[in-house]
mmCIF file with all atom_site columns, C-alpha atoms in Angstrom:
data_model
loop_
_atom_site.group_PDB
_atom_site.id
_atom_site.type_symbol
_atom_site.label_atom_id
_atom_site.label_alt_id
_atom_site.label_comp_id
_atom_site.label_asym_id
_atom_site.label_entity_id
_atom_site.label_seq_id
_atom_site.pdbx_PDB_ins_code
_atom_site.Cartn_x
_atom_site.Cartn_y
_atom_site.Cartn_z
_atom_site.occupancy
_atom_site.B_iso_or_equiv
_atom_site.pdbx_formal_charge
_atom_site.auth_seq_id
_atom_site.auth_comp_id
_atom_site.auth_asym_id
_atom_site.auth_atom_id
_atom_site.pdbx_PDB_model_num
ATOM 1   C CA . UNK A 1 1   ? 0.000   0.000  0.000  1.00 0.00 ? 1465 UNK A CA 1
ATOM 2   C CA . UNK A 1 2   ? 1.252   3.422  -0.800 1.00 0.00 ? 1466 UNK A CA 1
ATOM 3   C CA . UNK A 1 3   ? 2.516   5.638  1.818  1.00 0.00 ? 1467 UNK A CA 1
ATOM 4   C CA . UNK A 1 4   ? 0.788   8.731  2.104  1.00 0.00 ? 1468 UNK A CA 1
ATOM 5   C CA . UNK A 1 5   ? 2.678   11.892 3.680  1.00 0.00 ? 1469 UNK A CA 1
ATOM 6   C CA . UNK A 1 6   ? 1.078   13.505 6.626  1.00 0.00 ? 1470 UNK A CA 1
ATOM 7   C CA . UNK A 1 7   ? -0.292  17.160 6.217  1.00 0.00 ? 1471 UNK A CA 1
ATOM 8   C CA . UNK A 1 8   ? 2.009   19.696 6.876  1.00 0.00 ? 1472 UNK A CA 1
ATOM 9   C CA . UNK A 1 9   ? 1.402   22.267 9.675  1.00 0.00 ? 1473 UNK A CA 1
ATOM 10  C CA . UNK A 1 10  ? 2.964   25.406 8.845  1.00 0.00 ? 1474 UNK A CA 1
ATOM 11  C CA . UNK A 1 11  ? 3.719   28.002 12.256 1.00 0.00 ? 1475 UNK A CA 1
ATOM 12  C CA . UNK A 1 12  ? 0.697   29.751 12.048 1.00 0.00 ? 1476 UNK A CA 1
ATOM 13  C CA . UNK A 1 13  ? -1.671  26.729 12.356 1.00 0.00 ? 1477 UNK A CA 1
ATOM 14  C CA . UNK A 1 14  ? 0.808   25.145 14.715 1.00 0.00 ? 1478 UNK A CA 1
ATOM 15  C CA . UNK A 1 15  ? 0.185   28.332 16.802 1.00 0.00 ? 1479 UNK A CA 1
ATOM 16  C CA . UNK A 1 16  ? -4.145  28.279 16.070 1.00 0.00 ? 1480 UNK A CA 1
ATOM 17  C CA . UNK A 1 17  ? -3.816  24.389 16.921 1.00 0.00 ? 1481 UNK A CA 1
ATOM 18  C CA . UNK A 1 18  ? -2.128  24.639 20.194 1.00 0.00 ? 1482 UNK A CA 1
ATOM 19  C CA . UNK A 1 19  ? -4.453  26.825 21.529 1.00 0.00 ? 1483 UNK A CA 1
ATOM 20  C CA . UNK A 1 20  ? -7.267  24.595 20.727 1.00 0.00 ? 1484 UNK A CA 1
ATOM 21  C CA . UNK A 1 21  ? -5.170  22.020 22.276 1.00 0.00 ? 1485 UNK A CA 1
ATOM 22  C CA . UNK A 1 22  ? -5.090  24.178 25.469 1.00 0.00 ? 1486 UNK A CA 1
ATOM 23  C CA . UNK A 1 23  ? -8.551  23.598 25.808 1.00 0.00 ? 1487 UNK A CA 1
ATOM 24  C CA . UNK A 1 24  ? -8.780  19.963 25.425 1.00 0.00 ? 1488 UNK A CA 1
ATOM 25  C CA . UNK A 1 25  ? -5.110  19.169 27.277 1.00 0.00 ? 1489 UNK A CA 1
ATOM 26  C CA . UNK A 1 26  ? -3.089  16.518 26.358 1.00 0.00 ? 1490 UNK A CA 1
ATOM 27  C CA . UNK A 1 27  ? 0.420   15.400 25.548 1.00 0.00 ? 1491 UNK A CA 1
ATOM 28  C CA . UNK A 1 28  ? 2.050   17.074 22.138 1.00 0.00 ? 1492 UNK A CA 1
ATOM 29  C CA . UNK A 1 29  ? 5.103   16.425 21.186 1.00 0.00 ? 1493 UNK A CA 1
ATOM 30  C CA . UNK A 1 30  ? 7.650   18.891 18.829 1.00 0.00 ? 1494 UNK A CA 1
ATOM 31  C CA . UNK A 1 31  ? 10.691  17.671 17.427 1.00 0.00 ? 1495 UNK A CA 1
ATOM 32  C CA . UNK A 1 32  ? 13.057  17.619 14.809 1.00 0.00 ? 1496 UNK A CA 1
ATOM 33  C CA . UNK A 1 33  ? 16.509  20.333 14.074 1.00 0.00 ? 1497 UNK A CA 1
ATOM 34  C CA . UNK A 1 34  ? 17.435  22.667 16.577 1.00 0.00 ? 1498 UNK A CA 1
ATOM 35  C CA . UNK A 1 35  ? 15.183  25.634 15.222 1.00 0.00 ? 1499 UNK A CA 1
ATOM 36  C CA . UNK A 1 36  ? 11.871  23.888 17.180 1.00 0.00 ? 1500 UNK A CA 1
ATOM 37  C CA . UNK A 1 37  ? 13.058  25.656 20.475 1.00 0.00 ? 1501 UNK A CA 1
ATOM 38  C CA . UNK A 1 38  ? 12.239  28.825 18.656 1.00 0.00 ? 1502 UNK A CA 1
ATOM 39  C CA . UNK A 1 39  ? 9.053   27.910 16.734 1.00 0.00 ? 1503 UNK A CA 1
ATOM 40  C CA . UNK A 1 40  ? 7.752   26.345 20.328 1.00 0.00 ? 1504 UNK A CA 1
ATOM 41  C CA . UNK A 1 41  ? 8.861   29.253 22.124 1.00 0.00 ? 1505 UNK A CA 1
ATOM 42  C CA . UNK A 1 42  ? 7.296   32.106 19.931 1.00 0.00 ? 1506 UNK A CA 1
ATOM 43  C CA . UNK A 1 43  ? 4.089   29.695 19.647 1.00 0.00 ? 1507 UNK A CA 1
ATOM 44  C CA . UNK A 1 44  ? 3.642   29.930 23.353 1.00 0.00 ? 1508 UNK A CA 1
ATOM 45  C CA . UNK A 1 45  ? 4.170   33.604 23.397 1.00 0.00 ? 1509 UNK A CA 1
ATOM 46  C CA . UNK A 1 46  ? 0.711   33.724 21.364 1.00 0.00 ? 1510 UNK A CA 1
ATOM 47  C CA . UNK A 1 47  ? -0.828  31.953 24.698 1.00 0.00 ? 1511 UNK A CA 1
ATOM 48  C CA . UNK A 1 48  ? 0.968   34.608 26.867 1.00 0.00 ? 1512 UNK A CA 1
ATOM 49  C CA . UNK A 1 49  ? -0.507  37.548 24.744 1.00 0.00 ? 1513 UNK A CA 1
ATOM 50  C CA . UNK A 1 50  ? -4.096  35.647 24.752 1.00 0.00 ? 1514 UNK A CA 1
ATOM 51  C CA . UNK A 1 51  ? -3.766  35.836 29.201 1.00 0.00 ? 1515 UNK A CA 1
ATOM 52  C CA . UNK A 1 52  ? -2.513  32.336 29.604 1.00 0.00 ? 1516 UNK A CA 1
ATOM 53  C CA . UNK A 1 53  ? -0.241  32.035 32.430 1.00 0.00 ? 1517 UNK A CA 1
ATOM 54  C CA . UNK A 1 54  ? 2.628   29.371 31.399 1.00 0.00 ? 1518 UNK A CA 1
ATOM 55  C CA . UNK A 1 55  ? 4.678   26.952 33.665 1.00 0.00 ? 1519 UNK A CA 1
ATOM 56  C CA . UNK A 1 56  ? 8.350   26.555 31.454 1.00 0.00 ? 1520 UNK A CA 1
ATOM 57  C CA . UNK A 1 57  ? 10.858  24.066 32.223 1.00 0.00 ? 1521 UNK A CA 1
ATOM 58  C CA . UNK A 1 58  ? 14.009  25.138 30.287 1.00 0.00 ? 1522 UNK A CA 1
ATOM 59  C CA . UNK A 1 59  ? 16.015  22.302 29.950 1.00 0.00 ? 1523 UNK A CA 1
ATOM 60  C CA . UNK A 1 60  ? 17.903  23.516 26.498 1.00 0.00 ? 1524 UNK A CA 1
ATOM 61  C CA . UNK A 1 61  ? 18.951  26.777 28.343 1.00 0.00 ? 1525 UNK A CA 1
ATOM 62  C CA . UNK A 1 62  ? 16.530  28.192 25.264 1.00 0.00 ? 1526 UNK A CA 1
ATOM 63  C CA . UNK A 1 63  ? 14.639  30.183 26.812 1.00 0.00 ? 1527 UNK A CA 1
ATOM 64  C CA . UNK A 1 64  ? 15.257  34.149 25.250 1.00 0.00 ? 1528 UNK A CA 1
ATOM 65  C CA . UNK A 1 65  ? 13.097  36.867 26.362 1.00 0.00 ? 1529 UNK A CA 1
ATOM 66  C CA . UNK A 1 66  ? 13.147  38.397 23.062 1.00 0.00 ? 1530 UNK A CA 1
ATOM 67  C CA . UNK A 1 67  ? 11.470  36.232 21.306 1.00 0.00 ? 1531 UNK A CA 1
ATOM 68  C CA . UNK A 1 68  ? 8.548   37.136 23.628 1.00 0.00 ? 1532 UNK A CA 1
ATOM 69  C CA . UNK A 1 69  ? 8.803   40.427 23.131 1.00 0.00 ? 1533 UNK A CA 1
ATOM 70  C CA . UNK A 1 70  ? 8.645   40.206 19.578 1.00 0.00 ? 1534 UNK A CA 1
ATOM 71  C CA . UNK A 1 71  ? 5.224   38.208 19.797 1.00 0.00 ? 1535 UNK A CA 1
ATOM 72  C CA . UNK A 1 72  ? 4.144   41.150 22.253 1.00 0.00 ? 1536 UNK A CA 1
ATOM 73  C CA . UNK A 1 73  ? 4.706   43.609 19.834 1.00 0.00 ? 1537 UNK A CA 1
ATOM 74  C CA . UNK A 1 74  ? 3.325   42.231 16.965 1.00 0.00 ? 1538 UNK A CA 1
ATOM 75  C CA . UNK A 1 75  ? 0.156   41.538 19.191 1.00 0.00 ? 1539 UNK A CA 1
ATOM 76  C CA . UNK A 1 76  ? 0.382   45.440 20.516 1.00 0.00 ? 1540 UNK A CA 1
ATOM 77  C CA . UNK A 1 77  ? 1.340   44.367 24.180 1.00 0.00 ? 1541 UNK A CA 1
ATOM 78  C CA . UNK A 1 78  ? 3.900   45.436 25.953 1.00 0.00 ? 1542 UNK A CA 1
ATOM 79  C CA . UNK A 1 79  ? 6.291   42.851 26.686 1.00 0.00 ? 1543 UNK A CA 1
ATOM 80  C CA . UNK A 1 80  ? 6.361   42.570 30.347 1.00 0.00 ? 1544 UNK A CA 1
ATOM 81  C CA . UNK A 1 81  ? 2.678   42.191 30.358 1.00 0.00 ? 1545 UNK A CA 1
ATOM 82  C CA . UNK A 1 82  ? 3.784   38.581 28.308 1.00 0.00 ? 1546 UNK A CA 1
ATOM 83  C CA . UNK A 1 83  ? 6.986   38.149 30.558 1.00 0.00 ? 1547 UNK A CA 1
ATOM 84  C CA . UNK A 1 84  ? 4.928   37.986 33.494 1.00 0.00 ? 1548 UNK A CA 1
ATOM 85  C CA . UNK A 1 85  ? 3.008   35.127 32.628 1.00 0.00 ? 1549 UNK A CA 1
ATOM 86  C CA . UNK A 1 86  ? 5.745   32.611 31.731 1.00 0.00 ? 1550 UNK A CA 1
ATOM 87  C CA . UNK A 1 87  ? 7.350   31.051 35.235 1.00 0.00 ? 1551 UNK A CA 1
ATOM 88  C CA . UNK A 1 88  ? 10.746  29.647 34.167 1.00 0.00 ? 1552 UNK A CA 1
ATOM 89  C CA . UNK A 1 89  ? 12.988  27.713 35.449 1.00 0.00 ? 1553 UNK A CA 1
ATOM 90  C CA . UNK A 1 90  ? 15.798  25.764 34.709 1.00 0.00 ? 1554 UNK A CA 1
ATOM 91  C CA . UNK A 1 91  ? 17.751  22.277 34.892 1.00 0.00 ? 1555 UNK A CA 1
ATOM 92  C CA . UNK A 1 92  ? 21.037  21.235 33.787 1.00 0.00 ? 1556 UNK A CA 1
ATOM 93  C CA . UNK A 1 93  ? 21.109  17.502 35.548 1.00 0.00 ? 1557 UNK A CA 1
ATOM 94  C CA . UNK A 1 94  ? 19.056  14.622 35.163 1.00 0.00 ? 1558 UNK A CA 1
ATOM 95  C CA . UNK A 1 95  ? 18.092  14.510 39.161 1.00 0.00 ? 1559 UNK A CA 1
ATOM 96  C CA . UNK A 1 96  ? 17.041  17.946 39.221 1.00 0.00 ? 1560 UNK A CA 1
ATOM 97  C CA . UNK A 1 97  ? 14.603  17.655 35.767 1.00 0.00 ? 1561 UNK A CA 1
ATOM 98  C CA . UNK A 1 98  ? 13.321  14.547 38.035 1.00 0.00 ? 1562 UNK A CA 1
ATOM 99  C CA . UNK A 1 99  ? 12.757  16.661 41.450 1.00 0.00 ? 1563 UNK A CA 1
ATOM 100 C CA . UNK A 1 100 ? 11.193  19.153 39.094 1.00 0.00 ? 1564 UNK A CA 1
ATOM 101 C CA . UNK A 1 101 ? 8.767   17.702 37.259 1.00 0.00 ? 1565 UNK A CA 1
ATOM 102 C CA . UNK A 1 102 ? 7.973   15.061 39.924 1.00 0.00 ? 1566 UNK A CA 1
ATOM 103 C CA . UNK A 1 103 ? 7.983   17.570 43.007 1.00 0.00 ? 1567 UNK A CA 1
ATOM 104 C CA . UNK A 1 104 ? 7.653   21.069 41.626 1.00 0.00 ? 1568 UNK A CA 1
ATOM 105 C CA . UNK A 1 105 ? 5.429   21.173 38.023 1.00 0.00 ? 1569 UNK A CA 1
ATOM 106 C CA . UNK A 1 106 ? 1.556   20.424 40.420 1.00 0.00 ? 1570 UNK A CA 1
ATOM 107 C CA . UNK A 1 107 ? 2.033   23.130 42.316 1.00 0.00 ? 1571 UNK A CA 1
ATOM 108 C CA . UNK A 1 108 ? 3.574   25.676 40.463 1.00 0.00 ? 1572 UNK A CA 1
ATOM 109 C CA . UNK A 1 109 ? 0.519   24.801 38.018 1.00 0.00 ? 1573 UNK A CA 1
ATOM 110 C CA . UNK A 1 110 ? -2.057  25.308 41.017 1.00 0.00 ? 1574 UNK A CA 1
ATOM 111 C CA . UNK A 1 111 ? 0.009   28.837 42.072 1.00 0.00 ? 1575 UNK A CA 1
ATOM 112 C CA . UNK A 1 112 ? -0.570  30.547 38.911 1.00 0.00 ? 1576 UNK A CA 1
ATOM 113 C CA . UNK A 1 113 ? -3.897  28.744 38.087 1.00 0.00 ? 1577 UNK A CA 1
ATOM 114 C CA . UNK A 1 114 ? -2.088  27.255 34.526 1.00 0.00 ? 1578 UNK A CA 1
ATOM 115 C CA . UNK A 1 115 ? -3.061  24.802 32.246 1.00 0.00 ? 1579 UNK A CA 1
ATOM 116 C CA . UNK A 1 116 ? -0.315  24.854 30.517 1.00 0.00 ? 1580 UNK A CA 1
ATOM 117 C CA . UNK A 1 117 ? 3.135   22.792 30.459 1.00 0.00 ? 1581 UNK A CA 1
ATOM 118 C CA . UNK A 1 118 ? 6.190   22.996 28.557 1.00 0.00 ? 1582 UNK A CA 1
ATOM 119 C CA . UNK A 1 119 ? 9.288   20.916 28.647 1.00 0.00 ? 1583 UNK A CA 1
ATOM 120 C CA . UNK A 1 120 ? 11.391  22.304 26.620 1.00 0.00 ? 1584 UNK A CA 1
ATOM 121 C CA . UNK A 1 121 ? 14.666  20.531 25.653 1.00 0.00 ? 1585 UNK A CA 1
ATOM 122 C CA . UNK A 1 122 ? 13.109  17.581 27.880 1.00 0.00 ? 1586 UNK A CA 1
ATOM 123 C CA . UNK A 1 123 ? 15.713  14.662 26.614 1.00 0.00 ? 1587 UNK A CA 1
ATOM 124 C CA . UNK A 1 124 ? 18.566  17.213 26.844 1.00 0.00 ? 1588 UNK A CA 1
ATOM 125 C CA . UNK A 1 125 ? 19.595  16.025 29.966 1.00 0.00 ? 1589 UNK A CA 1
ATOM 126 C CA . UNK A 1 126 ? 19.278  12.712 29.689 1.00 0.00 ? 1590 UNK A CA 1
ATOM 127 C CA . UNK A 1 127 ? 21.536  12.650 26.625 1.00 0.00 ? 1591 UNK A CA 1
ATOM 128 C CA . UNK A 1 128 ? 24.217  13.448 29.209 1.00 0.00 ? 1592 UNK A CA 1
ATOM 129 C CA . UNK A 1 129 ? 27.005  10.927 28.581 1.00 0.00 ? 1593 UNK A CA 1
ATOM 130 C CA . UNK A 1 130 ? 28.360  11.577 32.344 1.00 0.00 ? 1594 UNK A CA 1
ATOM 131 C CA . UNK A 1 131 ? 24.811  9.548  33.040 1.00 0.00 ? 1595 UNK A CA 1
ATOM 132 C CA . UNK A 1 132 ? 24.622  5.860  33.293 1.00 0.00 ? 1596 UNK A CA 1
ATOM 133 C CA . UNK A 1 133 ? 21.736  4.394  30.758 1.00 0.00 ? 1597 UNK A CA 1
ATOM 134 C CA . UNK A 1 134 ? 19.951  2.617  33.563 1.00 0.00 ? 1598 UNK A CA 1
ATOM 135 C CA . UNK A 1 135 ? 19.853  5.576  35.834 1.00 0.00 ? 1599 UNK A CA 1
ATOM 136 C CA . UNK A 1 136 ? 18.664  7.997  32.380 1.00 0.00 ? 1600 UNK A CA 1
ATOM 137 C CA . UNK A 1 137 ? 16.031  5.446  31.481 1.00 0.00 ? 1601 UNK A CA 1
ATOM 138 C CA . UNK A 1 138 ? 14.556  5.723  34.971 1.00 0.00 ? 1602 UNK A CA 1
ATOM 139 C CA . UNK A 1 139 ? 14.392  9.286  35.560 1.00 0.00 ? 1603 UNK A CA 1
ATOM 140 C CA . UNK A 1 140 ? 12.563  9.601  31.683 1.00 0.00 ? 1604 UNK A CA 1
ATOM 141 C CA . UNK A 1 141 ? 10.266  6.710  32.664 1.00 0.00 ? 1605 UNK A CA 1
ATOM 142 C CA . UNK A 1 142 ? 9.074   8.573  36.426 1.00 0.00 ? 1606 UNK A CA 1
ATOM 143 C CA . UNK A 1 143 ? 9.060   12.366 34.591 1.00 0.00 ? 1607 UNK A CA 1
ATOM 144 C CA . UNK A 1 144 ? 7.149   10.817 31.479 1.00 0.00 ? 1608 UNK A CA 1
ATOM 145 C CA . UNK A 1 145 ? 4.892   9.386  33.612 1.00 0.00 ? 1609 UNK A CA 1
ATOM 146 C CA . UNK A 1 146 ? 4.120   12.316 35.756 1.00 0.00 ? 1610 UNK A CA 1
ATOM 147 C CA . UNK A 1 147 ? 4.142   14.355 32.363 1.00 0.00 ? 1611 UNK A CA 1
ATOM 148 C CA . UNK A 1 148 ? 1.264   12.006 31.252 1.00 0.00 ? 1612 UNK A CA 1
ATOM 149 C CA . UNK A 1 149 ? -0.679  12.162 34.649 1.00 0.00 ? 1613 UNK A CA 1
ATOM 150 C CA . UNK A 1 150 ? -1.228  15.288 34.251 1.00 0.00 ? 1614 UNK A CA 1
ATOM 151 C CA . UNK A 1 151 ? -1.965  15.524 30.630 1.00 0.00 ? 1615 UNK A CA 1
ATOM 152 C CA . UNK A 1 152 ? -4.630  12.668 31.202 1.00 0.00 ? 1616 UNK A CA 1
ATOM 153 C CA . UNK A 1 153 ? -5.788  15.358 34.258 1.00 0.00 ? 1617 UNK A CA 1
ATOM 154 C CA . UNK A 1 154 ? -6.483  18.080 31.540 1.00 0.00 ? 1618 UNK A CA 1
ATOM 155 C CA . UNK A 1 155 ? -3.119  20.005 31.283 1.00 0.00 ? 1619 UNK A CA 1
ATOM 156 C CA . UNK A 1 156 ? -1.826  20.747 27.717 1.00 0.00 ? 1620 UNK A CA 1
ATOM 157 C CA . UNK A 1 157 ? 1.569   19.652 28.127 1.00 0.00 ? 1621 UNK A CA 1
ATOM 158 C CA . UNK A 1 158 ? 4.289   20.326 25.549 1.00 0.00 ? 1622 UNK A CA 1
ATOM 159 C CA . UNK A 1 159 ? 7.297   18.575 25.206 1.00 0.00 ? 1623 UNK A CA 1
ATOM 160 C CA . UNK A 1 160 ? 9.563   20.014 22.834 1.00 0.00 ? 1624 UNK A CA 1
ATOM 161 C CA . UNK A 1 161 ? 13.032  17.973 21.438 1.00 0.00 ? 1625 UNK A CA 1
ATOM 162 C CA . UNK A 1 162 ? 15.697  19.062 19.535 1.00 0.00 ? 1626 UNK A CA 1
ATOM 163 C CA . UNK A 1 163 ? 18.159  17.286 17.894 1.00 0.00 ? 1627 UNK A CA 1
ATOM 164 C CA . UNK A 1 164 ? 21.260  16.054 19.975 1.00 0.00 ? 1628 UNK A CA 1
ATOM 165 C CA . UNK A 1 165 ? 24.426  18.314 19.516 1.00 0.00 ? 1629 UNK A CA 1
ATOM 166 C CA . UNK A 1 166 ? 25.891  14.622 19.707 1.00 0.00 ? 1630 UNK A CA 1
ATOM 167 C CA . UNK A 1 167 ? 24.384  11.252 19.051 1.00 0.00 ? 1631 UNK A CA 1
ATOM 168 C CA . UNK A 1 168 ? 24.308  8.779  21.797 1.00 0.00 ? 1632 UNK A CA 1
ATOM 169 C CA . UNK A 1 169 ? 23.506  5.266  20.262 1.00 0.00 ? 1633 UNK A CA 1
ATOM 170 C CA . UNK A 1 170 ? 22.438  3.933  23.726 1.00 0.00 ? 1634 UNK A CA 1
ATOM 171 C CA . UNK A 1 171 ? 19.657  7.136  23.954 1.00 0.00 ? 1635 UNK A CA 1
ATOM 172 C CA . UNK A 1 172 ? 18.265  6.396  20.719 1.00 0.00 ? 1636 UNK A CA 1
ATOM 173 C CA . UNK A 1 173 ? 15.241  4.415  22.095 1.00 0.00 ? 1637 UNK A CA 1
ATOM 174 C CA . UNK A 1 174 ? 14.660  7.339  24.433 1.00 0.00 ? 1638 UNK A CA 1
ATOM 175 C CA . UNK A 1 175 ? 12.862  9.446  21.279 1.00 0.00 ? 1639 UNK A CA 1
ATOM 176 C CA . UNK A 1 176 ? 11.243  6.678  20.543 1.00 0.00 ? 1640 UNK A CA 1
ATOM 177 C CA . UNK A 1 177 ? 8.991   5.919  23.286 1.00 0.00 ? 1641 UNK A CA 1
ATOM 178 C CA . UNK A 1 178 ? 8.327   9.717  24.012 1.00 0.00 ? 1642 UNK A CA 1
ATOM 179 C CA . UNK A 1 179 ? 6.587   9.401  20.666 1.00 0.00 ? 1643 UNK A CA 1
ATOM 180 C CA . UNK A 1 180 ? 4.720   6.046  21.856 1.00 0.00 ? 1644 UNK A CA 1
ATOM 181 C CA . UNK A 1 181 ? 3.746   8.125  24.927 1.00 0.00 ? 1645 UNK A CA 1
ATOM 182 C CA . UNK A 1 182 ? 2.396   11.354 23.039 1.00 0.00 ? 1646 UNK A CA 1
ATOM 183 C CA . UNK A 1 183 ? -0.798  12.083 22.014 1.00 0.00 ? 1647 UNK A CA 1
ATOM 184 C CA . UNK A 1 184 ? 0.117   14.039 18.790 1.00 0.00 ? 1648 UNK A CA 1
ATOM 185 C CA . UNK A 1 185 ? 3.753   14.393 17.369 1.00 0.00 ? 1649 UNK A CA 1
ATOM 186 C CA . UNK A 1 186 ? 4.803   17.017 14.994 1.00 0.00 ? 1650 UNK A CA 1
ATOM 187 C CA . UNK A 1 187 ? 8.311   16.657 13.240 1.00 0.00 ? 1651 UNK A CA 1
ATOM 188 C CA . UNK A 1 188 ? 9.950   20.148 12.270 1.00 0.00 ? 1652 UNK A CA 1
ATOM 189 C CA . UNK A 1 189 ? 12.263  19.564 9.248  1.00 0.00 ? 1653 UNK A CA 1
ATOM 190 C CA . UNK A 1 190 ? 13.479  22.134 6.841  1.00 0.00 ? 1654 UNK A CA 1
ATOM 191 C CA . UNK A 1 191 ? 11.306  24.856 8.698  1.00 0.00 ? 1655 UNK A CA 1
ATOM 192 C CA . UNK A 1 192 ? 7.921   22.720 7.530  1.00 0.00 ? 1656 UNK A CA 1
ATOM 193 C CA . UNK A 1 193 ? 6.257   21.196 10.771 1.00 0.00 ? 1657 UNK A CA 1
ATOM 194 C CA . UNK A 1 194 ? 4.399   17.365 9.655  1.00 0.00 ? 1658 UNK A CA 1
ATOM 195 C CA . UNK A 1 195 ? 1.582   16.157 11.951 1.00 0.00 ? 1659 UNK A CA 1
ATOM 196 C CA . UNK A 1 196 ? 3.394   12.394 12.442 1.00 0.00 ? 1660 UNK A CA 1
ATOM 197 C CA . UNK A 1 197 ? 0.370   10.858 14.709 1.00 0.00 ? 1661 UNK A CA 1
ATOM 198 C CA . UNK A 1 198 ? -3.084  12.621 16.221 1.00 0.00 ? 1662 UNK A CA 1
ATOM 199 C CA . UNK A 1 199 ? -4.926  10.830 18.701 1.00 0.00 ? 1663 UNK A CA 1
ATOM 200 C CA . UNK A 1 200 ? -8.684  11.846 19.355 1.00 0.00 ? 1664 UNK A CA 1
ATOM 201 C CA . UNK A 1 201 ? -10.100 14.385 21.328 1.00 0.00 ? 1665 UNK A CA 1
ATOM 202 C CA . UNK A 1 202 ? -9.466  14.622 25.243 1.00 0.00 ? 1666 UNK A CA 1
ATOM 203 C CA . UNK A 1 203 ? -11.874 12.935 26.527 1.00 0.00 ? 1667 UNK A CA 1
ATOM 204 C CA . UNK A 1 204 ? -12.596 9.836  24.184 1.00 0.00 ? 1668 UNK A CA 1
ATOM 205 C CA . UNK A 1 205 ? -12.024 6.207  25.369 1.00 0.00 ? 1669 UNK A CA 1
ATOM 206 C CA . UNK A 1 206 ? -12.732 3.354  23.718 1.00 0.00 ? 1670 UNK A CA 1
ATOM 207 C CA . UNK A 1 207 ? -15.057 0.783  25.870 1.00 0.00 ? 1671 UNK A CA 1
ATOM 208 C CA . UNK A 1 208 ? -12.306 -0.920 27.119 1.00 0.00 ? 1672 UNK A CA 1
ATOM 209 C CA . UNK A 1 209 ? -11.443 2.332  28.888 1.00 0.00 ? 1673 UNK A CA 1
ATOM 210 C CA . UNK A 1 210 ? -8.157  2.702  26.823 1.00 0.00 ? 1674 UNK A CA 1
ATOM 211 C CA . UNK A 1 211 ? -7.143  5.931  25.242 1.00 0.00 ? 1675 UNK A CA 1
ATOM 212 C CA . UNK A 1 212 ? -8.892  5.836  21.226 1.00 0.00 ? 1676 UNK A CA 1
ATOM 213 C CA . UNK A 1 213 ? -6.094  6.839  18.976 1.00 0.00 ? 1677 UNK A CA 1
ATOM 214 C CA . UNK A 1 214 ? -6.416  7.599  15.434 1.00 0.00 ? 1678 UNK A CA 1
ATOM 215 C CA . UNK A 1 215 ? -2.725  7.836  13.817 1.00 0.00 ? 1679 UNK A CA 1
ATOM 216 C CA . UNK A 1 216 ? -1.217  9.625  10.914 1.00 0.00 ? 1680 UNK A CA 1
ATOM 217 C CA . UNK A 1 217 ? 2.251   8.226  9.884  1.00 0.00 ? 1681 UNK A CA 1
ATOM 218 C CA . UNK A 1 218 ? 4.931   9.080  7.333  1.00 0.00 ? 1682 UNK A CA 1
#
């Protein structure tokens, strides 16, 4: 059977879908060459300028103010009105992306009433090479599954990927069961974004009480 190539999202519906996807929560996945820490970044700023408030886990150390404030202005805001609404903060270890997500990410969600989740550069860390395999595939299996708790509770969460600087044979399989894990996965390659796999609405279960998933592949 022929394949057929999934349709392509270009930044401006990426941007129109995530806020729908706001609304119905879930796990979404970005990946692909280095540039998707800007297109997820300046995507969220449309959020910030629509009165979202934002909880950012900057794992990449990718996170640049002026991006914002060039979504502000083009939106007519000023830019600390956006800058306000985004609550960083950073990890550069595998234990403290753990303590963070697994500790930190409920309540700083409940303090500034947010729906909304990013984890950006989320495997950075755990492509470490100073990091055991055994001790990186347990720290992504308890974040992923508190990422997915709280997706399943409602929360959009996005989890945004670059590229390694370096591949790591032994990490490859990492990737690879983030995208089993997501809900929808969008691949950015030569500044095109491709919708990889969609699941259905929030909300749908089939009767055996199992998530309903409707997938798009290459």
């Amino acid at each position: 059977m022929e394949r057929v190539p999934p349709p392509r999202l270009f930044f401006s519906q990426f941007t129109f879908s995530l806020d729908r996807w706001r609304a119905q929560g879930g796990l979404v996945m970005l990946y692909g060459d280095h540039a998707v820490l800007a297109y997820s970044l300046r995507a969220v700023a449309s959020l910030l300028a629509r009165g979202e408030h934002v909880v950012f886990i900057d794992s990449a150390n990718a996170f640049n103010p002026l991006l914002i404030s060039e979504v502000a202005t083009g939106w007519d805001r000023r830019p600390e009105e956006l800058l306000d609404r985004i609550h960083v903060s950073r990890t550069v270890t595998v234990h403290q992306l753990e303590a963070l997500i697994s500790e930190g990410v409920s309540e700083a969600l409940t303090t500034y009433a947010s729906r909304v989740l990013v984890a950006s550069g989320f495997l950075d860390n755990l492509y470490d090479d100073d990091v055991e395999l055994r001790e990186a595939w347990r720290v992504f299996r308890k974040a992923t599954a508190h990422l997915r708790a709280l997706a399943d509770a409602g929360v959009l969460v996005l989890v945004v990927c670059p590229a390694p600087a370096a591949r790591l044979r032994d990490r490859d399989g990492l990737l690879d069961a983030l995208i089993t894990e997501a809900d929808k996965v969008i691949r950015l390659e030569t500044s095109t974004l491709y919708l990889e796999k969609s699941v259905r609405a929030a909300g749908t279960f089939s009767r055996s009480g199992t998530r309903a998933r409707s997938i798009r592949r290459r």
